[in-house]
Every structure is written in structure tokens, then in C-alpha cells.
Amino acid sequence: MKKTTLIAIAVLTVLGACAKAPAPTGYDDPHEAQNRRTYKANIALDRALISPAADSYGQVPKPVRNSVAMFAENASLPGVVVNKLLQGQIDDAVHNTVRFLFNSTLGLLGLFDVASDIGLEERKSDFGETLHVWGMPEGDYVVLPFFGASTERDGLGILGDFMLNPLSYVLPTEVRQLPKAAWVMSKFGDRYDFADSVDSILYSDGDGYGTLQLYYLDSRRYELGQVVEDNELDDLYDAYGG
Amino acid sequence: MNWTICTMHMVGKVMLNRRTMMGLLAGAMAAPAAAFAAISGGQAETLIGKVVGDINAIINSGAAEAKMISRFKGVFTKYADVNFIALSALGVDGRSATASQKRAFTKAFTGYIAQRYGSRFREFKGGKIEVVSTKAVKNRFEVLTMTKLKGMSPFDVVFIVAAKNGKFIDMQVEGISIVKSERKEIGAMLDKRKGDLDLLIRDLSKV
């Protein structure tokens, strides 16, 4: 038993270490027409449903909303652990597992984050990152219904994460959808708490679509530690002189 | 939803080395502007420490939004090269602009930036920022800071500080450059106005 575990870990570590996704370049948008249509539909959805729902949900006291978000985050953690294992990040997997155990018990099913107070903050990941670690290129930029800005790889990642969380297989049927419901509520909470920021992007005077694309790709590439040649910015800085 | 954090959240508390600051101030007063020696990495880090310290004070001041925005504008004009950031945002469209248009645009742009980012500060009450490290890159320093907001994972903000004068010329929030994104935004706003810079200046001044 012990031996098989070790071999599995070794294989995963090798997998994680060998593959290297090609560095992405630029901001090509071959599906721009379709993406802009979906973007428009998302904006309409925000206007009609998400923003008003977020405003209603925002009336719920902040500590309650925090607990809902914490519950959703905690319930998603086993899925993050699976991803960390698939990436060969054993340390992070153990760290997140201990966090999950703490918050599920002392934190009352994850409603309270007691783990962060003792240095066990979440080490985030997702299946999109796993695919990246395995060497999959980011693919084309896509705008997904509801989820918004993404890439082909990260869109696949969202699908994977829906299936990867072990918790959704072991929870009793009556409460199986609870984490997902809490997740949606937590997104309403984010929409409310960061309303000014979100509005300033989605309803900007300029090109909200283009800004969102830039934001998504730049922050995602940064998060994955991908070094992207950026001549536009380098040239600007260089021109400032020394 | 990564983009909810893709904003300029800078908050925090940084211990300042008072002697360094005094030295810097004395140096600044003694030397004629043209003879400025290039600053060191330590000095760049100290300056950014001052910037985030000021912004932390603003965010946790509990002041009204308008007051926070105007105080933020003060910090921005004091420590950033506002001219450079504004004209970079204007990009190639700015080449044909007259000197007075450039001046008017820079003034309007500064107000717009203060409003656009300063109005978000209320979202970041109780946050904390720390200067982490400084790296020399060509003719500039990249000062890495870590921002911690309640209920959110910490995130990076990198200040790009010019070695020649110690002004910061850009901020990158989790890899998102303010200069680059404003360049895109301002470009789109100008396109919407069929390239009419005076109209853009008027509209930006109204913000």
C-alpha cells in the first residue's frame, strides 16, 4: 500500500516536472464576433438578474455572507487537493487537506475560517492550472456564458472542476447541491462588495470587452507564472530613459 | 472571478526608516533637478513604502468618498510621473496633440484616474499592504508589494519606479499594468469620439 502510494507520487511529480506549456503570446481573438455576442448576453444577464440579485443579497449582514462564502470555499477544497495532487504539489495538497479538516470540524462545516488564523490559508488551484502544468497550451480566448472571460484550456478546466470534487460524490443526495448553491450566493456577494470595480469595467465608457480580455489574460498568465514577452510595455518603460 | 481583484487596491502599513527619508529629502533639496543622481533600490523601496503607507492611511481613515478620492489624487501626483502615465495612455493618438492639449489631457486624466481607482477604496477598508522585495531591471526598479484584504487571498502589486528620478511610472496588479489597460481604455474612448481629443478632455474632466 505504502509502496504504491510512493510510486503514484513519484509518477505525478515527474509528470508535473517534465511537461511545460508553451508560453502564450499576444492577445489574438479569433472568435471575437462570437465572444462579443456572448459578452453582450452576459452584460444583459448582469443587468437583468445578477446585479439586482446581488443588491438584494447585499442586504444580508456581512458576517452571514462571509460564512456562506467560507462554506462554499471549504466545500470546494477537496477538489483543490485533487488538483494539487495531479500537479505533483504534494506539500500544497497536504496543507489544504489539513485546512479542510480544521475548518470542517472546528470551523463548523466550514462556516468559519479558523485555519487561516493558524497559518493554514488556502493554496488555490484549479483544473485549468493542472492542464497547464501538464503542458496544455492556453488555447484561444473565449467568453463563456455566465462564467465570462476564459480560454479554451480554462473553460475545460471549469468542466473538470465540476467533476473532480470528491465531496460531490460522498455527500448525501439531499445536501449534494448545497455547496454549489452557496458558491452562487458567494458570487452574488462578490458582485455586491466589488460593485464599483465591476461596474467600472463592465459599464465603462471605453471598450469593456477589450479591457476584460486584457485583465483576464494578463492576470491568469501572471498567476500561472508564465513569462510573456511584452514589447509594448517594455518599449514604453525603456523610452522613459535612465 | 479574477477580475474583481483586478483593480488598484493598495493599502497598508509600512515601517519607514526615518533616517533614509530625511537623507533623501535633504538630497532632494540640495541637488539641482538636472543633476539628480540615479536612486538606489533601497531608496525606491522606501519611496514605495511611503506611497502604500499614505494610501493605507486614506483607506482606513473612514473619510467620505470624495475626500478619499482627492487625497488619493494628492498621493498620485506627488509620487507618480503623471505626465508620463497620461501621455502613455494617450499613446500614438497623442502625437499630433498640441502642447496645450497635452497639458489639458494630463490634468483631466489625473482626475479621471483618481476617481476611477479612488472610488474603489471603500471596498478595501481594513486591508494591509507590505513591501516585499525590490528588483533592478534595466533603468528601473520593480518594487513588489503584497496586499492582504479581509476574506481574500493576498495578491501582488508591483510598482515600476524609474531609477533616474524615483517616480513610479506604472503599477501592475497581479500582472495587470495600469498603463497598458488605460492605454486600451483611453484609446477606445477616443475612437468612440471619432478621435476628437478636445471632446475626450471635456468628458474626462466631467468625471
Tab-separated table of C-alpha atoms in Angstrom:
chain	number	residue	atom	x	y	z
A	1	MET	CA	0.000	0.000	0.000
A	2	LYS	CA	2.692	2.387	1.082
A	3	LYS	CA	4.793	1.445	-1.925
A	4	THR	CA	2.002	2.081	-4.424
A	5	THR	CA	1.358	5.495	-2.910
A	6	LEU	CA	5.019	6.386	-3.233
A	7	ILE	CA	5.103	5.255	-6.845
A	8	ALA	CA	1.966	7.248	-7.609
A	9	ILE	CA	3.518	10.332	-6.051
A	10	ALA	CA	6.736	9.810	-7.981
A	11	VAL	CA	4.868	9.441	-11.272
A	12	LEU	CA	2.841	12.569	-10.632
A	13	THR	CA	5.890	14.549	-9.662
A	14	VAL	CA	7.663	13.506	-12.847
A	15	LEU	CA	4.574	14.343	-14.876
A	16	GLY	CA	4.434	17.742	-13.271
A	17	ALA	CA	8.108	18.439	-13.705
A	18	CYS	CA	8.551	17.327	-17.313
A	19	ALA	CA	5.756	18.985	-19.146
A	20	LYS	CA	5.969	22.646	-19.926
A	21	ALA	CA	3.205	24.533	-21.626
A	22	PRO	CA	4.406	26.842	-24.383
A	23	ALA	CA	4.442	30.484	-23.319
A	24	PRO	CA	1.405	32.291	-24.657
A	25	THR	CA	1.853	35.329	-26.810
A	26	GLY	CA	-0.256	38.330	-27.539
A	27	TYR	CA	-3.982	38.887	-27.435
A	28	ASP	CA	-5.274	37.225	-30.585
A	29	ASP	CA	-9.013	36.820	-30.576
A	30	PRO	CA	-10.024	34.562	-33.485
A	31	HIS	CA	-13.548	34.127	-32.087
A	32	GLU	CA	-14.094	37.820	-31.447
A	33	ALA	CA	-17.502	38.055	-33.131
A	34	GLN	CA	-18.944	35.135	-31.153
A	35	ASN	CA	-17.157	36.289	-27.974
A	36	ARG	CA	-18.633	39.760	-28.244
A	37	ARG	CA	-22.120	38.272	-28.649
A	38	THR	CA	-21.662	36.178	-25.506
A	39	TYR	CA	-20.198	39.176	-23.697
A	40	LYS	CA	-23.280	41.224	-24.612
A	41	ALA	CA	-25.551	38.429	-23.391
A	42	ASN	CA	-23.597	38.282	-20.114
A	43	ILE	CA	-23.988	42.037	-19.680
A	44	ALA	CA	-27.725	41.712	-20.301
A	45	LEU	CA	-27.838	38.906	-17.742
A	46	ASP	CA	-25.966	41.070	-15.261
A	47	ARG	CA	-28.303	43.992	-15.796
A	48	ALA	CA	-31.491	41.941	-15.605
A	49	LEU	CA	-30.650	39.411	-12.952
A	50	ILE	CA	-27.205	39.251	-11.378
A	51	SER	CA	-26.782	42.876	-10.356
A	52	PRO	CA	-30.305	43.194	-8.841
A	53	ALA	CA	-29.959	39.811	-7.125
A	54	ALA	CA	-26.572	40.885	-5.767
A	55	ASP	CA	-28.117	44.076	-4.415
A	56	SER	CA	-30.792	42.073	-2.605
A	57	TYR	CA	-28.286	39.592	-1.277
A	58	GLY	CA	-26.116	42.505	-0.155
A	59	GLN	CA	-28.777	43.359	2.421
A	60	VAL	CA	-27.871	40.175	4.287
A	61	PRO	CA	-25.407	41.094	7.080
A	62	LYS	CA	-21.781	40.795	6.044
A	63	PRO	CA	-20.805	38.156	8.666
A	64	VAL	CA	-23.555	35.858	7.373
A	65	ARG	CA	-22.443	36.394	3.777
A	66	ASN	CA	-18.852	35.712	4.803
A	67	SER	CA	-19.893	32.393	6.316
A	68	VAL	CA	-21.784	31.397	3.172
A	69	ALA	CA	-18.704	32.197	1.087
A	70	MET	CA	-16.468	30.345	3.537
A	71	PHE	CA	-18.743	27.314	3.422
A	72	ALA	CA	-18.567	27.272	-0.388
A	73	GLU	CA	-14.807	27.705	-0.348
A	74	ASN	CA	-14.349	24.926	2.182
A	75	ALA	CA	-16.587	22.549	0.254
A	76	SER	CA	-14.534	23.184	-2.883
A	77	LEU	CA	-11.263	22.444	-1.119
A	78	PRO	CA	-11.197	18.648	-1.702
A	79	GLY	CA	-11.303	19.441	-5.421
A	80	VAL	CA	-8.314	21.760	-4.993
A	81	VAL	CA	-6.478	18.973	-3.168
A	82	VAL	CA	-7.091	16.623	-6.119
A	83	ASN	CA	-5.706	19.258	-8.476
A	84	LYS	CA	-2.619	19.797	-6.330
A	85	LEU	CA	-2.013	16.029	-6.346
A	86	LEU	CA	-2.441	15.881	-10.113
A	87	GLN	CA	0.161	18.650	-10.369
A	88	GLY	CA	2.586	16.825	-8.107
A	89	GLN	CA	2.312	19.569	-5.460
A	90	ILE	CA	2.230	17.195	-2.505
A	91	ASP	CA	3.065	19.882	0.088
A	92	ASP	CA	0.158	22.036	-1.001
A	93	ALA	CA	-2.198	19.053	-1.118
A	94	VAL	CA	-1.339	18.139	2.476
A	95	HIS	CA	-1.581	21.793	3.557
A	96	ASN	CA	-5.053	22.151	2.017
A	97	THR	CA	-6.184	18.823	3.462
A	98	VAL	CA	-5.253	19.901	6.973
A	99	ARG	CA	-7.022	23.198	6.357
A	100	PHE	CA	-10.129	21.324	5.221
A	101	LEU	CA	-10.085	19.094	8.304
A	102	PHE	CA	-9.712	22.062	10.646
A	103	ASN	CA	-12.431	24.187	9.081
A	104	SER	CA	-14.862	21.282	8.629
A	105	THR	CA	-14.679	20.478	12.334
A	106	LEU	CA	-13.618	23.416	14.495
A	107	GLY	CA	-14.887	25.788	11.813
A	108	LEU	CA	-18.342	24.212	11.957
A	109	LEU	CA	-18.621	22.662	8.464
A	110	GLY	CA	-16.515	25.462	7.040
A	111	LEU	CA	-18.752	28.326	8.109
A	112	PHE	CA	-15.798	29.865	9.920
A	113	ASP	CA	-12.218	30.103	8.783
A	114	VAL	CA	-10.238	29.063	11.839
A	115	ALA	CA	-7.422	27.577	9.755
A	116	SER	CA	-6.181	30.871	8.279
A	117	ASP	CA	-5.602	32.182	11.782
A	118	ILE	CA	-3.003	29.472	12.362
A	119	GLY	CA	-1.257	29.967	9.025
A	120	LEU	CA	-3.251	27.450	7.005
A	121	GLU	CA	-4.557	29.816	4.355
A	122	GLU	CA	-5.883	28.279	1.149
A	123	ARG	CA	-3.390	27.446	-1.575
A	124	LYS	CA	-5.560	27.921	-4.585
A	125	SER	CA	-5.623	25.906	-7.737
A	126	ASP	CA	-7.982	24.659	-10.396
A	127	PHE	CA	-8.115	22.116	-13.188
A	128	GLY	CA	-7.167	24.755	-15.740
A	129	GLU	CA	-3.869	25.096	-13.888
A	130	THR	CA	-3.494	21.304	-13.794
A	131	LEU	CA	-3.882	21.189	-17.572
A	132	HIS	CA	-1.307	23.977	-17.803
A	133	VAL	CA	1.130	22.030	-15.625
A	134	TRP	CA	0.606	19.011	-17.848
A	135	GLY	CA	1.701	21.070	-20.812
A	136	MET	CA	-1.554	22.104	-22.438
A	137	PRO	CA	-1.330	25.496	-24.169
A	138	GLU	CA	-3.893	28.118	-23.136
A	139	GLY	CA	-5.711	27.946	-26.464
A	140	ASP	CA	-7.890	30.707	-27.851
A	141	TYR	CA	-9.522	33.387	-25.762
A	142	VAL	CA	-13.203	32.633	-25.192
A	143	VAL	CA	-16.076	34.318	-23.384
A	144	LEU	CA	-18.266	31.743	-21.666
A	145	PRO	CA	-21.913	32.255	-20.808
A	146	PHE	CA	-22.198	33.264	-17.128
A	147	PHE	CA	-18.536	32.472	-16.325
A	148	GLY	CA	-17.271	35.216	-18.585
A	149	ALA	CA	-13.683	35.694	-19.749
A	150	SER	CA	-11.716	32.471	-20.154
A	151	THR	CA	-9.549	30.474	-22.511
A	152	GLU	CA	-10.172	27.123	-24.189
A	153	ARG	CA	-7.935	25.449	-21.619
A	154	ASP	CA	-9.516	27.206	-18.646
A	155	GLY	CA	-13.027	26.515	-19.953
A	156	LEU	CA	-12.143	22.824	-19.992
A	157	GLY	CA	-10.779	23.395	-16.508
A	158	ILE	CA	-14.138	24.635	-15.242
A	159	LEU	CA	-15.799	21.486	-16.602
A	160	GLY	CA	-13.124	19.340	-14.971
A	161	ASP	CA	-13.526	21.046	-11.613
A	162	PHE	CA	-17.255	20.333	-11.684
A	163	MET	CA	-16.475	16.638	-11.847
A	164	LEU	CA	-13.288	16.460	-9.816
A	165	ASN	CA	-14.534	17.374	-6.358
A	166	PRO	CA	-14.706	14.134	-4.345
A	167	LEU	CA	-17.154	15.779	-1.962
A	168	SER	CA	-19.919	15.813	-4.579
A	169	TYR	CA	-19.718	12.004	-4.726
A	170	VAL	CA	-19.871	11.325	-0.999
A	171	LEU	CA	-22.415	13.891	0.186
A	172	PRO	CA	-25.953	12.599	0.827
A	173	THR	CA	-28.322	13.387	-2.037
A	174	GLU	CA	-30.399	15.884	-0.040
A	175	VAL	CA	-27.441	18.220	0.529
A	176	ARG	CA	-25.388	17.499	-2.564
A	177	GLN	CA	-26.316	20.769	-4.269
A	178	LEU	CA	-25.713	22.866	-1.165
A	179	PRO	CA	-22.079	23.762	-1.913
A	180	LYS	CA	-22.972	24.870	-5.447
A	181	ALA	CA	-25.850	26.988	-4.156
A	182	ALA	CA	-23.517	28.569	-1.606
A	183	TRP	CA	-20.981	29.195	-4.355
A	184	VAL	CA	-23.542	31.062	-6.449
A	185	MET	CA	-24.546	33.103	-3.392
A	186	SER	CA	-20.898	33.939	-2.701
A	187	LYS	CA	-20.566	35.219	-6.281
A	188	PHE	CA	-23.575	37.476	-5.697
A	189	GLY	CA	-21.766	38.662	-2.574
A	190	ASP	CA	-18.616	39.457	-4.590
A	191	ARG	CA	-20.713	41.278	-7.174
A	192	TYR	CA	-22.158	43.386	-4.354
A	193	ASP	CA	-18.929	44.020	-2.423
A	194	PHE	CA	-16.965	44.946	-5.535
A	195	ALA	CA	-19.809	46.651	-7.361
A	196	ASP	CA	-17.825	49.814	-8.094
A	197	SER	CA	-14.912	47.898	-9.594
A	198	VAL	CA	-17.116	45.573	-11.611
A	199	ASP	CA	-19.304	48.392	-12.889
A	200	SER	CA	-16.304	50.472	-13.873
A	201	ILE	CA	-15.158	47.629	-16.134
A	202	LEU	CA	-18.434	46.245	-17.473
A	203	TYR	CA	-20.085	49.610	-17.949
A	204	SER	CA	-17.024	51.630	-18.843
A	205	ASP	CA	-17.053	54.413	-21.347
A	206	GLY	CA	-14.335	52.721	-23.372
A	207	ASP	CA	-14.211	49.119	-24.533
A	208	GLY	CA	-15.278	46.909	-21.598
A	209	TYR	CA	-14.895	43.815	-23.733
A	210	GLY	CA	-11.275	44.564	-24.608
A	211	THR	CA	-10.404	45.605	-21.061
A	212	LEU	CA	-11.809	42.379	-19.662
A	213	GLN	CA	-9.827	40.330	-22.174
A	214	LEU	CA	-6.630	42.139	-21.229
A	215	TYR	CA	-7.359	41.778	-17.499
A	216	TYR	CA	-8.165	38.096	-17.749
A	217	LEU	CA	-5.205	37.049	-19.890
A	218	ASP	CA	-2.638	39.179	-18.053
A	219	SER	CA	-3.724	38.146	-14.570
A	220	ARG	CA	-4.122	34.475	-15.475
A	221	ARG	CA	-0.698	34.331	-17.121
A	222	TYR	CA	0.807	36.061	-14.111
A	223	GLU	CA	-0.936	33.640	-11.747
A	224	LEU	CA	0.444	30.651	-13.653
A	225	GLY	CA	3.903	32.195	-13.582
A	226	GLN	CA	4.154	32.454	-17.342
A	227	VAL	CA	6.649	34.958	-18.588
A	228	VAL	CA	5.170	36.715	-21.565
A	229	GLU	CA	7.261	38.952	-23.781
A	230	ASP	CA	5.599	42.326	-23.668
A	231	ASN	CA	7.283	44.656	-26.092
A	232	GLU	CA	4.608	47.319	-25.852
A	233	LEU	CA	5.208	47.836	-22.148
A	234	ASP	CA	8.980	47.303	-22.268
A	235	ASP	CA	9.317	49.870	-25.025
A	236	LEU	CA	7.277	52.363	-23.031
A	237	TYR	CA	9.393	51.873	-19.912
A	238	ASP	CA	12.631	51.949	-21.895
A	239	ALA	CA	11.600	55.171	-23.601
A	240	TYR	CA	11.349	56.766	-20.176
A	241	GLY	CA	15.124	56.656	-20.127
A	242	GLY	CA	17.739	56.220	-17.449
B	1	MET	CA	-13.834	35.848	-10.981
B	2	ASN	CA	-10.315	37.096	-11.202
B	3	TRP	CA	-11.276	40.474	-12.476
B	4	THR	CA	-12.937	41.515	-9.276
B	5	ILE	CA	-9.474	41.866	-7.826
B	6	CYS	CA	-8.078	43.431	-10.933
B	7	THR	CA	-8.212	46.859	-9.529
B	8	MET	CA	-5.802	49.136	-7.902
B	9	HIS	CA	-6.111	48.071	-4.330
B	10	MET	CA	-3.235	49.412	-2.414
B	11	VAL	CA	-3.437	49.519	1.279
B	12	GLY	CA	-1.095	49.058	4.101
B	13	LYS	CA	1.283	49.920	6.758
B	14	VAL	CA	4.994	50.082	6.265
B	15	MET	CA	7.648	50.965	8.753
B	16	LEU	CA	9.744	53.743	7.374
B	17	ASN	CA	13.348	54.258	8.041
B	18	ARG	CA	13.222	57.864	9.079
B	19	ARG	CA	16.894	58.495	8.538
B	20	THR	CA	16.667	57.279	4.951
B	21	MET	CA	13.724	59.551	4.295
B	22	MET	CA	15.435	62.560	5.855
B	23	GLY	CA	18.547	61.873	3.821
B	24	LEU	CA	16.502	61.601	0.696
B	25	LEU	CA	14.689	64.831	1.413
B	26	ALA	CA	17.902	66.672	2.193
B	27	GLY	CA	19.429	65.338	-1.003
B	28	ALA	CA	16.409	66.395	-2.997
B	29	MET	CA	16.631	69.923	-1.674
B	30	ALA	CA	20.361	70.265	-2.138
B	31	ALA	CA	20.708	68.936	-5.655
B	32	PRO	CA	19.594	70.929	-8.666
B	33	ALA	CA	16.916	68.988	-10.546
B	34	ALA	CA	19.056	68.300	-13.579
B	35	ALA	CA	21.885	66.821	-11.558
B	36	PHE	CA	19.808	64.113	-9.889
B	37	ALA	CA	21.850	61.023	-9.355
B	38	ALA	CA	20.068	57.767	-10.053
B	39	ILE	CA	18.392	56.406	-6.942
B	40	SER	CA	19.227	53.084	-5.360
B	41	GLY	CA	16.989	50.077	-4.957
B	42	GLY	CA	16.707	50.799	-1.247
B	43	GLN	CA	15.544	54.333	-1.962
B	44	ALA	CA	12.971	53.074	-4.468
B	45	GLU	CA	11.678	50.663	-1.857
B	46	THR	CA	11.494	53.406	0.766
B	47	LEU	CA	9.519	55.640	-1.587
B	48	ILE	CA	7.007	52.921	-2.353
B	49	GLY	CA	6.786	52.238	1.369
B	50	LYS	CA	5.734	55.855	1.751
B	51	VAL	CA	3.182	55.558	-1.059
B	52	VAL	CA	1.491	52.476	0.372
B	53	GLY	CA	1.656	53.948	3.874
B	54	ASP	CA	-0.174	57.057	2.660
B	55	ILE	CA	-2.763	55.019	0.818
B	56	ASN	CA	-3.318	52.762	3.791
B	57	ALA	CA	-3.989	55.829	5.898
B	58	ILE	CA	-6.523	57.066	3.332
B	59	ILE	CA	-8.362	53.763	3.075
B	60	ASN	CA	-8.638	53.238	6.791
B	61	SER	CA	-9.424	56.890	7.518
B	62	GLY	CA	-13.164	56.325	7.291
B	63	ALA	CA	-13.424	59.615	5.393
B	64	ALA	CA	-16.178	60.330	2.874
B	65	GLU	CA	-15.567	59.016	-0.640
B	66	ALA	CA	-14.967	62.433	-2.202
B	67	LYS	CA	-12.354	63.198	0.454
B	68	MET	CA	-10.608	59.863	-0.142
B	69	ILE	CA	-10.520	60.489	-3.872
B	70	SER	CA	-8.972	63.933	-3.503
B	71	ARG	CA	-6.378	62.672	-1.021
B	72	PHE	CA	-5.534	59.816	-3.370
B	73	LYS	CA	-5.098	62.305	-6.178
B	74	GLY	CA	-2.574	64.108	-3.975
B	75	VAL	CA	-0.533	60.934	-3.436
B	76	PHE	CA	-0.694	60.055	-7.115
B	77	THR	CA	0.561	63.452	-8.289
B	78	LYS	CA	3.282	63.503	-5.643
B	79	TYR	CA	4.890	60.119	-6.266
B	80	ALA	CA	3.966	59.133	-9.811
B	81	ASP	CA	5.111	60.656	-13.068
B	82	VAL	CA	1.602	61.687	-14.007
B	83	ASN	CA	2.759	63.231	-17.285
B	84	PHE	CA	4.305	60.021	-18.457
B	85	ILE	CA	1.362	57.842	-17.439
B	86	ALA	CA	-1.175	60.174	-19.046
B	87	LEU	CA	0.704	60.537	-22.318
B	88	SER	CA	1.410	56.792	-22.444
B	89	ALA	CA	-2.305	56.162	-22.060
B	90	LEU	CA	-2.971	58.572	-24.886
B	91	GLY	CA	-0.476	56.609	-26.991
B	92	VAL	CA	0.054	57.307	-30.664
B	93	ASP	CA	-3.081	59.437	-30.719
B	94	GLY	CA	-1.195	61.929	-28.609
B	95	ARG	CA	1.498	62.564	-31.204
B	96	SER	CA	-0.471	65.114	-33.116
B	97	ALA	CA	-1.725	66.821	-29.952
B	98	THR	CA	-0.578	70.362	-29.239
B	99	ALA	CA	1.292	71.212	-26.044
B	100	SER	CA	-1.797	72.807	-24.532
B	101	GLN	CA	-3.935	69.781	-25.433
B	102	LYS	CA	-1.377	67.528	-23.746
B	103	ARG	CA	-1.464	69.692	-20.631
B	104	ALA	CA	-5.253	69.712	-20.558
B	105	PHE	CA	-5.391	65.964	-21.159
B	106	THR	CA	-2.912	65.224	-18.367
B	107	LYS	CA	-4.955	67.307	-15.951
B	108	ALA	CA	-8.243	65.649	-16.940
B	109	PHE	CA	-6.654	62.187	-16.927
B	110	THR	CA	-5.325	62.686	-13.391
B	111	GLY	CA	-8.818	63.479	-12.135
B	112	TYR	CA	-10.231	60.515	-14.026
B	113	ILE	CA	-7.643	58.106	-12.547
B	114	ALA	CA	-8.240	59.400	-9.031
B	115	GLN	CA	-11.977	58.913	-9.483
B	116	ARG	CA	-11.729	55.537	-11.235
B	117	TYR	CA	-9.450	53.931	-8.658
B	118	GLY	CA	-10.062	56.083	-5.607
B	119	SER	CA	-13.780	55.313	-5.680
B	120	ARG	CA	-12.951	51.657	-5.118
B	121	PHE	CA	-11.103	52.317	-1.891
B	122	ARG	CA	-14.137	51.831	0.292
B	123	GLU	CA	-14.091	48.202	-0.851
B	124	PHE	CA	-10.702	47.745	0.750
B	125	LYS	CA	-11.179	49.053	4.233
B	126	GLY	CA	-9.165	47.108	6.796
B	127	GLY	CA	-6.638	45.937	4.224
B	128	LYS	CA	-2.915	45.721	4.767
B	129	ILE	CA	-0.013	46.044	2.363
B	130	GLU	CA	3.626	45.135	2.777
B	131	VAL	CA	6.666	45.881	0.666
B	132	VAL	CA	8.214	42.501	-0.111
B	133	SER	CA	11.253	42.984	-2.320
B	134	THR	CA	12.899	45.143	-4.943
B	135	LYS	CA	14.452	44.045	-8.198
B	136	ALA	CA	16.555	46.166	-10.573
B	137	VAL	CA	15.507	45.838	-14.216
B	138	LYS	CA	17.389	47.918	-16.797
B	139	ASN	CA	16.807	51.592	-15.905
B	140	ARG	CA	14.124	50.930	-13.292
B	141	PHE	CA	13.183	49.080	-10.130
B	142	GLU	CA	10.301	46.723	-9.680
B	143	VAL	CA	9.081	47.002	-6.092
B	144	LEU	CA	6.902	44.032	-5.187
B	145	THR	CA	4.199	44.621	-2.583
B	146	MET	CA	1.730	42.164	-1.110
B	147	THR	CA	-1.814	43.256	-0.353
B	148	LYS	CA	-3.986	41.445	2.123
B	149	LEU	CA	-7.691	42.166	2.187
B	150	LYS	CA	-10.163	40.624	4.580
B	151	GLY	CA	-11.646	37.419	3.254
B	152	MET	CA	-9.483	37.344	0.143
B	153	SER	CA	-6.262	35.659	-0.866
B	154	PRO	CA	-3.307	38.074	-0.805
B	155	PHE	CA	-2.294	39.494	-4.141
B	156	ASP	CA	0.724	41.211	-5.664
B	157	VAL	CA	1.059	44.805	-6.738
B	158	VAL	CA	4.349	45.682	-8.450
B	159	PHE	CA	5.370	49.345	-8.641
B	160	ILE	CA	7.638	50.289	-11.528
B	161	VAL	CA	9.999	53.004	-10.243
B	162	ALA	CA	12.256	54.949	-12.603
B	163	ALA	CA	15.868	54.972	-11.387
B	164	LYS	CA	16.553	58.450	-12.708
B	165	ASN	CA	14.047	60.312	-10.531
B	166	GLY	CA	12.364	57.880	-8.167
B	167	LYS	CA	8.915	58.453	-9.653
B	168	PHE	CA	6.707	55.446	-10.189
B	169	ILE	CA	5.666	55.133	-13.796
B	170	ASP	CA	3.324	52.148	-13.591
B	171	MET	CA	1.650	49.686	-11.270
B	172	GLN	CA	0.969	46.076	-12.107
B	173	VAL	CA	-1.833	44.497	-10.108
B	174	GLU	CA	-1.490	40.702	-10.385
B	175	GLY	CA	0.183	41.168	-13.743
B	176	ILE	CA	-2.228	43.825	-14.973
B	177	SER	CA	-0.494	47.055	-15.917
B	178	ILE	CA	-2.387	50.261	-15.248
B	179	VAL	CA	-0.549	51.985	-18.092
B	180	LYS	CA	-1.380	49.221	-20.535
B	181	SER	CA	-5.022	48.889	-19.568
B	182	GLU	CA	-5.606	52.642	-19.549
B	183	ARG	CA	-3.921	52.840	-22.927
B	184	LYS	CA	-6.569	50.442	-24.193
B	185	GLU	CA	-9.409	52.166	-22.379
B	186	ILE	CA	-8.465	55.706	-23.408
B	187	GLY	CA	-7.863	54.510	-26.982
B	188	ALA	CA	-11.388	53.078	-27.091
B	189	MET	CA	-12.873	56.240	-25.589
B	190	LEU	CA	-11.120	58.317	-28.217
B	191	ASP	CA	-12.339	56.001	-31.003
B	192	LYS	CA	-15.884	56.427	-29.738
B	193	ARG	CA	-15.432	60.174	-30.150
B	194	LYS	CA	-14.021	59.755	-33.653
B	195	GLY	CA	-10.592	60.882	-32.484
B	196	ASP	CA	-11.803	64.226	-31.110
B	197	LEU	CA	-9.259	64.810	-28.335
B	198	ASP	CA	-10.836	68.045	-27.113
B	199	LEU	CA	-14.158	66.273	-26.648
B	200	LEU	CA	-12.424	63.470	-24.724
B	201	ILE	CA	-10.704	66.018	-22.492
B	202	ARG	CA	-14.034	67.703	-21.804
B	203	ASP	CA	-15.727	64.392	-20.967
B	204	LEU	CA	-12.863	63.199	-18.770
B	205	SER	CA	-12.952	66.470	-16.850
B	206	LYS	CA	-16.603	65.872	-16.064
B	207	VAL	CA	-15.914	62.505	-14.408
